[in-house]
Structure formats: C-alpha cells, structure tokens
mmCIF file of C-alpha atoms in Angstrom:
data_model
loop_
_atom_site.group_PDB
_atom_site.id
_atom_site.type_symbol
_atom_site.label_atom_id
_atom_site.label_comp_id
_atom_site.label_asym_id
_atom_site.label_seq_id
_atom_site.Cartn_x
_atom_site.Cartn_y
_atom_site.Cartn_z
ATOM 1 C CA MET A 28 0.000 0.000 0.000
ATOM 2 C CA THR A 29 1.794 3.161 -1.233
ATOM 3 C CA LEU A 30 -1.054 5.567 -0.430
ATOM 4 C CA PHE A 31 -0.146 5.889 3.249
ATOM 5 C CA ARG A 32 3.603 6.364 2.911
ATOM 6 C CA GLY A 33 6.001 9.309 2.880
ATOM 7 C CA LEU A 34 4.798 12.843 3.549
ATOM 8 C CA SER A 35 1.056 13.417 3.887
ATOM 9 C CA ALA A 36 0.272 17.145 3.971
ATOM 10 C CA PHE A 37 -2.800 18.394 5.835
ATOM 11 C CA PRO A 38 -4.091 21.814 4.711
ATOM 12 C CA LEU A 39 -6.568 24.119 6.369
ATOM 13 C CA THR A 40 -10.079 24.214 4.972
ATOM 14 C CA PRO A 41 -10.696 27.954 4.497
ATOM 15 C CA THR A 42 -14.266 29.038 5.240
ATOM 16 C CA ASP A 43 -16.240 32.192 5.807
ATOM 17 C CA ALA A 44 -17.920 33.054 9.115
ATOM 18 C CA LYS A 45 -20.934 30.890 8.200
ATOM 19 C CA GLY A 46 -18.838 27.809 7.510
ATOM 20 C CA HIS A 47 -18.981 27.959 3.703
ATOM 21 C CA VAL A 48 -15.814 26.617 2.087
ATOM 22 C CA ASP A 49 -13.732 29.074 0.058
ATOM 23 C CA THR A 50 -12.860 26.707 -2.783
ATOM 24 C CA GLU A 51 -10.541 29.200 -4.489
ATOM 25 C CA ALA A 52 -8.386 29.581 -1.376
ATOM 26 C CA LEU A 53 -8.456 25.824 -0.839
ATOM 27 C CA ALA A 54 -7.185 25.349 -4.391
ATOM 28 C CA ARG A 55 -4.250 27.661 -3.650
ATOM 29 C CA PHE A 56 -3.307 25.530 -0.645
ATOM 30 C CA LEU A 57 -3.613 22.296 -2.608
ATOM 31 C CA GLU A 58 -1.666 23.544 -5.627
ATOM 32 C CA ARG A 59 1.150 24.601 -3.311
ATOM 33 C CA ILE A 60 1.316 21.094 -1.807
ATOM 34 C CA GLN A 61 1.156 19.462 -5.227
ATOM 35 C CA ARG A 62 3.969 21.597 -6.647
ATOM 36 C CA ALA A 63 6.178 20.683 -3.703
ATOM 37 C CA GLY A 64 5.745 16.980 -4.460
ATOM 38 C CA ALA A 65 4.187 15.692 -1.238
ATOM 39 C CA ASP A 66 3.267 12.022 -1.357
ATOM 40 C CA SER A 67 -0.375 12.607 -0.428
ATOM 41 C CA ILE A 68 -2.823 15.259 0.722
ATOM 42 C CA GLY A 69 -4.875 14.778 3.879
ATOM 43 C CA LEU A 70 -8.046 16.763 3.334
ATOM 44 C CA LEU A 71 -10.478 17.391 6.195
ATOM 45 C CA GLY A 72 -8.176 16.233 8.936
ATOM 46 C CA SER A 73 -7.997 17.990 12.284
ATOM 47 C CA THR A 74 -6.067 20.820 10.619
ATOM 48 C CA GLY A 75 -8.826 20.914 8.042
ATOM 49 C CA GLY A 76 -11.403 21.575 10.750
ATOM 50 C CA TYR A 77 -13.683 18.763 9.593
ATOM 51 C CA ALA A 78 -15.658 18.727 12.831
ATOM 52 C CA TYR A 79 -16.816 22.305 12.211
ATOM 53 C CA LEU A 80 -18.234 21.654 8.741
ATOM 54 C CA THR A 81 -21.604 20.378 7.597
ATOM 55 C CA ARG A 82 -21.845 17.318 5.399
ATOM 56 C CA GLU A 83 -22.638 19.496 2.381
ATOM 57 C CA GLU A 84 -19.576 21.702 2.914
ATOM 58 C CA ARG A 85 -17.350 18.698 3.429
ATOM 59 C CA LYS A 86 -18.683 17.278 0.173
ATOM 60 C CA ARG A 87 -17.963 20.588 -1.595
ATOM 61 C CA ALA A 88 -14.416 20.600 -0.224
ATOM 62 C CA VAL A 89 -13.733 17.078 -1.518
ATOM 63 C CA GLN A 90 -15.216 17.823 -4.923
ATOM 64 C CA ALA A 91 -13.165 21.010 -5.220
ATOM 65 C CA ALA A 92 -10.010 19.167 -4.173
ATOM 66 C CA VAL A 93 -10.497 16.364 -6.685
ATOM 67 C CA GLU A 94 -11.106 18.908 -9.428
ATOM 68 C CA CYS A 95 -8.004 20.865 -8.425
ATOM 69 C CA ILE A 96 -5.621 17.940 -7.949
ATOM 70 C CA GLY A 97 -6.815 15.986 -10.956
ATOM 71 C CA GLY A 98 -5.428 12.683 -9.701
ATOM 72 C CA LYS A 99 -1.834 13.947 -9.627
ATOM 73 C CA THR A 100 -1.482 13.553 -5.843
ATOM 74 C CA PRO A 101 -3.342 10.900 -3.835
ATOM 75 C CA LEU A 102 -6.145 12.391 -1.741
ATOM 76 C CA VAL A 103 -7.025 11.049 1.707
ATOM 77 C CA VAL A 104 -10.248 12.425 3.190
ATOM 78 C CA GLY A 105 -11.240 12.600 6.847
ATOM 79 C CA VAL A 106 -14.712 11.151 7.468
ATOM 80 C CA GLY A 107 -15.015 11.337 11.246
ATOM 81 C CA ALA A 108 -18.468 12.001 12.725
ATOM 82 C CA LEU A 109 -20.313 11.391 15.991
ATOM 83 C CA ARG A 110 -22.771 8.909 14.487
ATOM 84 C CA THR A 111 -21.766 5.792 12.585
ATOM 85 C CA ASP A 112 -24.378 6.306 9.877
ATOM 86 C CA GLU A 113 -23.149 9.856 9.318
ATOM 87 C CA ALA A 114 -19.536 8.696 9.029
ATOM 88 C CA GLN A 115 -20.666 6.032 6.571
ATOM 89 C CA ALA A 116 -22.415 8.670 4.475
ATOM 90 C CA LEU A 117 -19.296 10.859 4.514
ATOM 91 C CA ALA A 118 -17.191 7.889 3.424
ATOM 92 C CA ARG A 119 -19.536 7.227 0.502
ATOM 93 C CA ASP A 120 -19.470 10.931 -0.406
ATOM 94 C CA ALA A 121 -15.670 10.909 -0.464
ATOM 95 C CA LYS A 122 -15.542 7.806 -2.656
ATOM 96 C CA SER A 123 -18.158 9.180 -5.054
ATOM 97 C CA ALA A 124 -16.224 12.434 -5.381
ATOM 98 C CA GLY A 125 -13.019 10.619 -6.300
ATOM 99 C CA ALA A 126 -10.997 10.351 -3.076
ATOM 100 C CA ASP A 127 -8.244 7.725 -2.924
ATOM 101 C CA GLY A 128 -8.380 6.915 0.774
ATOM 102 C CA LEU A 129 -10.106 7.664 4.059
ATOM 103 C CA LEU A 130 -9.030 8.798 7.515
ATOM 104 C CA LEU A 131 -11.271 8.037 10.490
ATOM 105 C CA ALA A 132 -11.099 9.232 14.090
ATOM 106 C CA PRO A 133 -13.493 7.955 16.777
ATOM 107 C CA MET A 134 -15.369 11.160 17.528
ATOM 108 C CA SER A 135 -17.633 10.961 20.558
ATOM 109 C CA TYR A 136 -19.600 12.814 23.196
ATOM 110 C CA VAL A 137 -20.265 9.793 25.397
ATOM 111 C CA PRO A 138 -16.847 8.101 25.875
ATOM 112 C CA LEU A 139 -16.504 5.010 23.700
ATOM 113 C CA ASN A 140 -15.237 1.569 24.632
ATOM 114 C CA GLU A 141 -13.110 -0.646 22.407
ATOM 115 C CA ASP A 142 -15.968 -2.780 21.080
ATOM 116 C CA GLU A 143 -17.903 0.338 20.087
ATOM 117 C CA VAL A 144 -14.898 1.764 18.267
ATOM 118 C CA PHE A 145 -14.223 -1.556 16.549
ATOM 119 C CA GLN A 146 -17.779 -1.851 15.237
ATOM 120 C CA HIS A 147 -17.765 1.811 14.176
ATOM 121 C CA PHE A 148 -14.607 1.331 12.118
ATOM 122 C CA VAL A 149 -15.801 -1.911 10.545
ATOM 123 C CA ALA A 150 -19.032 -0.228 9.430
ATOM 124 C CA VAL A 151 -17.311 2.827 7.947
ATOM 125 C CA ALA A 152 -14.586 0.797 6.231
ATOM 126 C CA GLU A 153 -17.243 -1.380 4.619
ATOM 127 C CA ALA A 154 -19.334 1.590 3.496
ATOM 128 C CA GLY A 155 -16.410 3.584 2.096
ATOM 129 C CA GLU A 156 -14.872 0.760 0.052
ATOM 130 C CA LEU A 157 -11.548 2.636 0.055
ATOM 131 C CA PRO A 158 -8.270 2.096 1.914
ATOM 132 C CA LEU A 159 -8.801 3.502 5.399
ATOM 133 C CA CYS A 160 -6.346 4.829 7.970
ATOM 134 C CA ILE A 161 -7.069 4.652 11.712
ATOM 135 C CA TYR A 162 -6.654 8.086 13.285
ATOM 136 C CA ASN A 163 -5.348 7.560 16.828
ATOM 137 C CA ASN A 164 -5.675 11.091 18.210
ATOM 138 C CA PRO A 165 -6.293 10.861 21.966
ATOM 139 C CA SER A 166 -5.504 14.523 22.682
ATOM 140 C CA THR A 167 -8.616 15.466 20.671
ATOM 141 C CA THR A 168 -10.922 12.444 20.840
ATOM 142 C CA ARG A 169 -10.028 11.327 24.391
ATOM 143 C CA PHE A 170 -9.871 7.770 23.097
ATOM 144 C CA THR A 171 -6.570 5.895 22.947
ATOM 145 C CA PHE A 172 -6.248 2.852 20.710
ATOM 146 C CA SER A 173 -4.606 -0.058 22.471
ATOM 147 C CA ASP A 174 -2.082 -2.138 20.559
ATOM 148 C CA ALA A 175 -4.566 -4.996 20.659
ATOM 149 C CA LEU A 176 -7.326 -2.911 19.082
ATOM 150 C CA ILE A 177 -5.016 -1.685 16.316
ATOM 151 C CA ALA A 178 -4.014 -5.276 15.626
ATOM 152 C CA ARG A 179 -7.657 -6.370 15.567
ATOM 153 C CA LEU A 180 -8.620 -3.579 13.171
ATOM 154 C CA SER A 181 -5.625 -4.277 10.911
ATOM 155 C CA GLU A 182 -7.289 -7.569 9.968
ATOM 156 C CA VAL A 183 -10.461 -5.811 8.776
ATOM 157 C CA SER A 184 -10.950 -5.430 5.037
ATOM 158 C CA ASN A 185 -9.942 -1.950 3.774
ATOM 159 C CA ILE A 186 -8.234 -0.885 7.048
ATOM 160 C CA VAL A 187 -4.605 -0.598 6.003
ATOM 161 C CA ALA A 188 -2.832 2.038 8.126
ATOM 162 C CA VAL A 189 -2.682 3.868 11.430
ATOM 163 C CA LYS A 190 -1.847 7.494 12.196
ATOM 164 C CA MET A 191 -0.294 7.479 15.674
ATOM 165 C CA PRO A 192 0.373 10.194 18.246
ATOM 166 C CA LEU A 193 3.980 10.702 19.289
ATOM 167 C CA ALA A 194 5.429 7.683 21.072
ATOM 168 C CA ALA A 195 5.661 7.622 24.844
ATOM 169 C CA ASN A 196 9.220 8.348 26.008
ATOM 170 C CA GLU A 197 10.072 8.951 22.315
ATOM 171 C CA ASP A 198 10.572 5.202 21.898
ATOM 172 C CA TYR A 199 9.619 5.028 18.219
ATOM 173 C CA THR A 200 11.857 2.065 17.508
ATOM 174 C CA GLY A 201 10.247 -0.007 20.238
ATOM 175 C CA GLU A 202 6.693 1.017 19.387
ATOM 176 C CA LEU A 203 7.176 0.350 15.674
ATOM 177 C CA ALA A 204 8.663 -3.075 16.351
ATOM 178 C CA ARG A 205 5.811 -3.944 18.697
ATOM 179 C CA LEU A 206 3.042 -2.826 16.327
ATOM 180 C CA ARG A 207 4.659 -4.423 13.288
ATOM 181 C CA SER A 208 4.855 -7.740 15.110
ATOM 182 C CA MET A 209 1.055 -7.594 15.582
ATOM 183 C CA THR A 210 -0.093 -6.331 12.174
ATOM 184 C CA PRO A 211 0.184 -7.497 8.540
ATOM 185 C CA ASP A 212 3.330 -6.611 6.580
ATOM 186 C CA THR A 213 1.266 -4.374 4.302
ATOM 187 C CA PHE A 214 -0.145 -2.354 7.215
ATOM 188 C CA THR A 215 1.580 1.047 7.454
ATOM 189 C CA ILE A 216 2.390 2.971 10.628
ATOM 190 C CA GLY A 217 2.847 6.736 10.636
ATOM 191 C CA TYR A 218 2.924 9.597 13.108
ATOM 192 C CA SER A 219 1.446 13.032 13.618
ATOM 193 C CA GLY A 220 2.805 15.591 16.085
ATOM 194 C CA ASP A 221 5.197 17.470 13.821
ATOM 195 C CA TRP A 222 7.915 18.093 16.401
ATOM 196 C CA GLY A 223 8.552 14.344 16.710
ATOM 197 C CA ALA A 224 8.473 13.576 12.989
ATOM 198 C CA ALA A 225 12.229 13.563 12.413
ATOM 199 C CA ASP A 226 12.808 11.002 15.166
ATOM 200 C CA ALA A 227 9.871 8.869 14.013
ATOM 201 C CA LEU A 228 11.045 8.858 10.407
ATOM 202 C CA LEU A 229 14.640 8.078 11.367
ATOM 203 C CA ALA A 230 13.295 5.171 13.428
ATOM 204 C CA GLY A 231 11.679 3.809 10.262
ATOM 205 C CA CYS A 232 8.021 4.807 10.395
ATOM 206 C CA ASP A 233 6.179 4.741 7.086
ATOM 207 C CA THR A 234 4.490 8.137 7.103
ATOM 208 C CA TRP A 235 4.648 11.650 8.479
ATOM 209 C CA TYR A 236 1.115 13.058 8.719
ATOM 210 C CA SER A 237 2.093 16.703 8.818
ATOM 211 C CA VAL A 238 0.287 19.878 9.840
ATOM 212 C CA ALA A 239 3.137 22.144 8.736
ATOM 213 C CA ALA A 240 3.282 20.556 5.287
ATOM 214 C CA GLY A 241 -0.217 21.869 4.645
ATOM 215 C CA LEU A 242 1.381 25.256 3.959
ATOM 216 C CA LEU A 243 5.127 24.566 4.181
ATOM 217 C CA ALA A 244 5.434 21.433 2.094
ATOM 218 C CA VAL A 245 8.846 22.178 0.584
ATOM 219 C CA PRO A 246 10.873 22.170 3.833
ATOM 220 C CA ALA A 247 8.672 19.417 5.283
ATOM 221 C CA LEU A 248 9.393 17.235 2.252
ATOM 222 C CA ALA A 249 13.121 17.964 2.514
ATOM 223 C CA LEU A 250 13.043 16.795 6.123
ATOM 224 C CA THR A 251 11.059 13.702 5.163
ATOM 225 C CA ARG A 252 13.425 12.680 2.384
ATOM 226 C CA ALA A 253 16.524 13.269 4.501
ATOM 227 C CA ALA A 254 15.143 11.090 7.279
ATOM 228 C CA GLN A 255 13.899 8.413 4.880
ATOM 229 C CA SER A 256 17.400 8.163 3.421
ATOM 230 C CA GLY A 257 18.904 7.797 6.910
ATOM 231 C CA ASP A 258 20.701 11.159 6.793
ATOM 232 C CA ALA A 259 20.510 11.961 10.493
ATOM 233 C CA ALA A 260 22.723 15.041 10.240
ATOM 234 C CA GLU A 261 20.587 16.715 7.578
ATOM 235 C CA SER A 262 17.384 15.674 9.316
ATOM 236 C CA THR A 263 18.649 17.256 12.521
ATOM 237 C CA ARG A 264 19.644 20.452 10.714
ATOM 238 C CA LEU A 265 16.269 20.810 9.052
ATOM 239 C CA ASN A 266 14.364 19.917 12.202
ATOM 240 C CA ARG A 267 16.379 22.537 14.113
ATOM 241 C CA ALA A 268 15.189 25.157 11.642
ATOM 242 C CA PHE A 269 11.620 24.068 12.370
ATOM 243 C CA GLU A 270 12.084 24.191 16.163
ATOM 244 C CA PRO A 271 10.742 27.745 16.698
ATOM 245 C CA LEU A 272 7.607 26.738 14.802
ATOM 246 C CA TRP A 273 7.286 23.512 16.806
ATOM 247 C CA THR A 274 7.485 25.591 19.988
ATOM 248 C CA LEU A 275 4.620 27.769 18.768
ATOM 249 C CA PHE A 276 2.608 24.722 17.736
ATOM 250 C CA LYS A 277 2.925 23.320 21.247
ATOM 251 C CA HIS A 278 2.149 26.647 22.910
ATOM 252 C CA TYR A 279 -0.816 27.856 20.852
ATOM 253 C CA GLY A 280 -1.965 24.679 19.109
ATOM 254 C CA SER A 281 -0.945 24.045 15.500
ATOM 255 C CA PHE A 282 -4.493 24.645 14.213
ATOM 256 C CA ARG A 283 -4.479 28.275 15.370
ATOM 257 C CA VAL A 284 -0.940 28.934 14.150
ATOM 258 C CA MET A 285 -1.688 27.724 10.638
ATOM 259 C CA PHE A 286 -4.240 30.488 10.086
ATOM 260 C CA VAL A 287 -1.563 33.088 10.801
ATOM 261 C CA ILE A 288 0.863 31.347 8.433
ATOM 262 C CA ALA A 289 -1.721 31.352 5.630
ATOM 263 C CA GLU A 290 -2.028 35.113 5.935
ATOM 264 C CA TYR A 291 1.723 35.660 6.266
ATOM 265 C CA LEU A 292 2.257 33.752 3.018
ATOM 266 C CA GLY A 293 -0.447 35.805 1.282
ATOM 267 C CA LEU A 294 -2.507 32.723 0.476
ATOM 268 C CA ALA A 295 -5.715 33.609 2.298
ATOM 269 C CA HIS A 296 -7.160 35.873 4.957
ATOM 270 C CA VAL A 297 -9.249 33.461 6.990
ATOM 271 C CA GLU A 298 -10.046 33.028 10.645
ATOM 272 C CA PRO A 299 -10.619 29.818 12.582
ATOM 273 C CA PRO A 300 -14.221 28.690 13.080
ATOM 274 C CA ARG A 301 -15.850 30.001 16.243
ATOM 275 C CA PRO A 302 -15.597 29.351 19.117
ATOM 276 C CA ILE A 303 -11.876 29.147 18.225
ATOM 277 C CA LEU A 304 -10.491 32.685 18.351
ATOM 278 C CA PRO A 305 -7.687 34.162 16.227
ATOM 279 C CA LEU A 306 -4.314 34.459 17.938
ATOM 280 C CA PRO A 307 -3.342 37.822 19.449
ATOM 281 C CA ASP A 308 -1.288 40.202 17.321
ATOM 282 C CA ASN A 309 1.904 39.632 19.298
ATOM 283 C CA ALA A 310 1.811 35.949 18.354
ATOM 284 C CA GLY A 311 2.100 36.980 14.717
ATOM 285 C CA ASP A 312 5.559 38.457 15.327
ATOM 286 C CA ASP A 313 6.793 35.183 16.831
ATOM 287 C CA ILE A 314 5.337 33.181 13.939
ATOM 288 C CA ARG A 315 6.913 35.520 11.389
ATOM 289 C CA GLN A 316 10.322 35.109 13.033
ATOM 290 C CA ALA A 317 9.928 31.327 13.054
ATOM 291 C CA LEU A 318 9.110 31.328 9.341
ATOM 292 C CA GLU A 319 12.040 33.592 8.547
ATOM 293 C CA LYS A 320 14.395 31.141 10.250
ATOM 294 C CA LEU A 321 12.908 28.325 8.197
ATOM 295 C CA GLU A 322 13.293 30.356 5.002
ATOM 296 C CA ARG A 323 16.977 30.959 5.784
ATOM 297 C CA ALA A 324 17.486 27.229 6.269
ATOM 298 C CA GLU A 325 15.788 26.535 2.920
ATOM 299 C CA HIS A 326 18.034 29.088 1.226
ATOM 300 C CA THR A 327 21.123 27.491 2.743
ATOM 301 C CA ALA A 328 20.035 24.066 1.555
ATOM 302 C CA CYS A 329 19.474 25.372 -1.964
ATOM 303 C CA GLN A 330 22.953 26.933 -2.075
ATOM 304 C CA CYS A 331 24.494 23.668 -0.957
ATOM 305 C CA ASN A 332 22.547 21.479 -3.383
ATOM 306 C CA CYS A 333 22.241 23.688 -6.472
#
C-alpha cells in the first residue's frame, strides 16, 4: 500500500464566518502542496477543521479538491463524525467524489469503549470501500487505541494504516517493532505531532502526517526525504530550523498557528471557526520570526545542493 507512505500534507479548509468553504483559497493551498511533491494530501483532517463543517460543505471541499488535484497527488479524506451512519455517508461521499483513501477518528460525546470503536470502524470501512487509515488522536478524541485494538482492526478489510500520536518516552523504535509484530506486513504505521516527525522517520516509520506541510510542504518534504534516506545530520539540521515553529505549535496549538501562516504567506485571509479565536497580534511576530528562520534554512540548503 503506497497511499499511506512518505509525507502526507494536511491543509486548512478555508471558510467564511458561516462555515462555507472558500474553494478558491483551498485550491491555492492544494496547488502549493502538489507543486512541492508531497506524497499525499490529507483533506479534512484535524487541521482541516472537519468537525466544524456540515456534510454538504465537506462534500464541496472534496469535490473542489479532486477537481483541483486531478489525480496527480493521492487524496485522503477525513470522514469522522459522531454517528456511525453519518460517518458512513461521509465515506460514501468521499468515494463518489473521487478520493483515494479515508481517515477516520473515533469522535464521541459519550466516551466510547473498544468494542464500540471496533464496530464503528468496521461499518465505515465497509461503506467507504476505500483504503482507510485509523486516526489515533487521543488529545482530541479522548480515546486511545490499544495495541490490541489496532491489531484487531488491521485484519479488517480496507483498514490498512494507522496514524499514531507521538510515542511515549520517544521510543519510536520499540513502538514500531511492537506494532509491526502484531499487524500485517502491508499495514503502514505513521505519526502526527510534527515536532517528533524527524525522530519517528529516522526510526523507520512509514508516514509523516504533517500539519506544517499543509502550507510549508517544501521544507517538510526535505526533512522527510533526509530522514527516509537515513541522513541523520541533515534531518537534525532541518528539524532545528523548524524548532521555533514547533514551539509555537505546542504553545498555541498548530491549528491556530496555521491560520496566521496562511495570511503571512499571502494565500488567504481566513479566521478559525468560532468558538476558536484568532491568535493575538503579538503571536504573529513570533510566527513571522519562526518562518524567517525556516526560510533561511531553505536558502542554505538550496545553495548547498544547487
């Protein structure tokens, strides 16, 4: 399964105050990712604010993305919803629109148990009829997938990958070995949490599911390729250039920071969906400085490689 490998870039979904998707701005984000050469695009992930959009707007976003990308970059679409039947409908919508794969998180209001999550995933995977990635995102969903549940789901038809949070104690090597011993050889294991991506990739994970790559795909791809090739020195250098941004991600939340980056880059003037508030003006100065450091690192890399 090549769909869930390499760098998967997760863009914002720009909307107006009423939650209507700005398809022109979305196209600018997607074209930027495509030009950079990311391995896939993760539409309507957490960075894409899927939980704040109606089914109709999510459908419009997928249709606009398929039209924009034109099959040149694989498209993975988030289909998380509180109700199983709604998630099934979203999965069918994504397939009908031309998506290549699905991403599913166990959204809930009443906390879910493992059997409930298992049955939810089986139902959505069956309805979507596309390769599906488990989204293990406990910081948002308050549900943590056990190794045993991941292994159980990896045997379900169409469920072919998992998107993991950063490993406890940064033990990526141990976690990867443990999960790979419990899942099929074709099952891929990747990580989100951008500040741990370099270590996870160097440890041999299959995928970096990246927030930053949604707008900064060029340096994110350079980091990915360096780590994939085992170049620890270059990976460390590039990750060091990202460090000020990682600090801001951890402090403010990456979702909020990405809206400021979109404006800084001149790609869109959009605000996060309420009740999420825009960051204060002084945060913009810190984000600008972080991006300038990253730009200097990119320039240095170009001088060395050109």
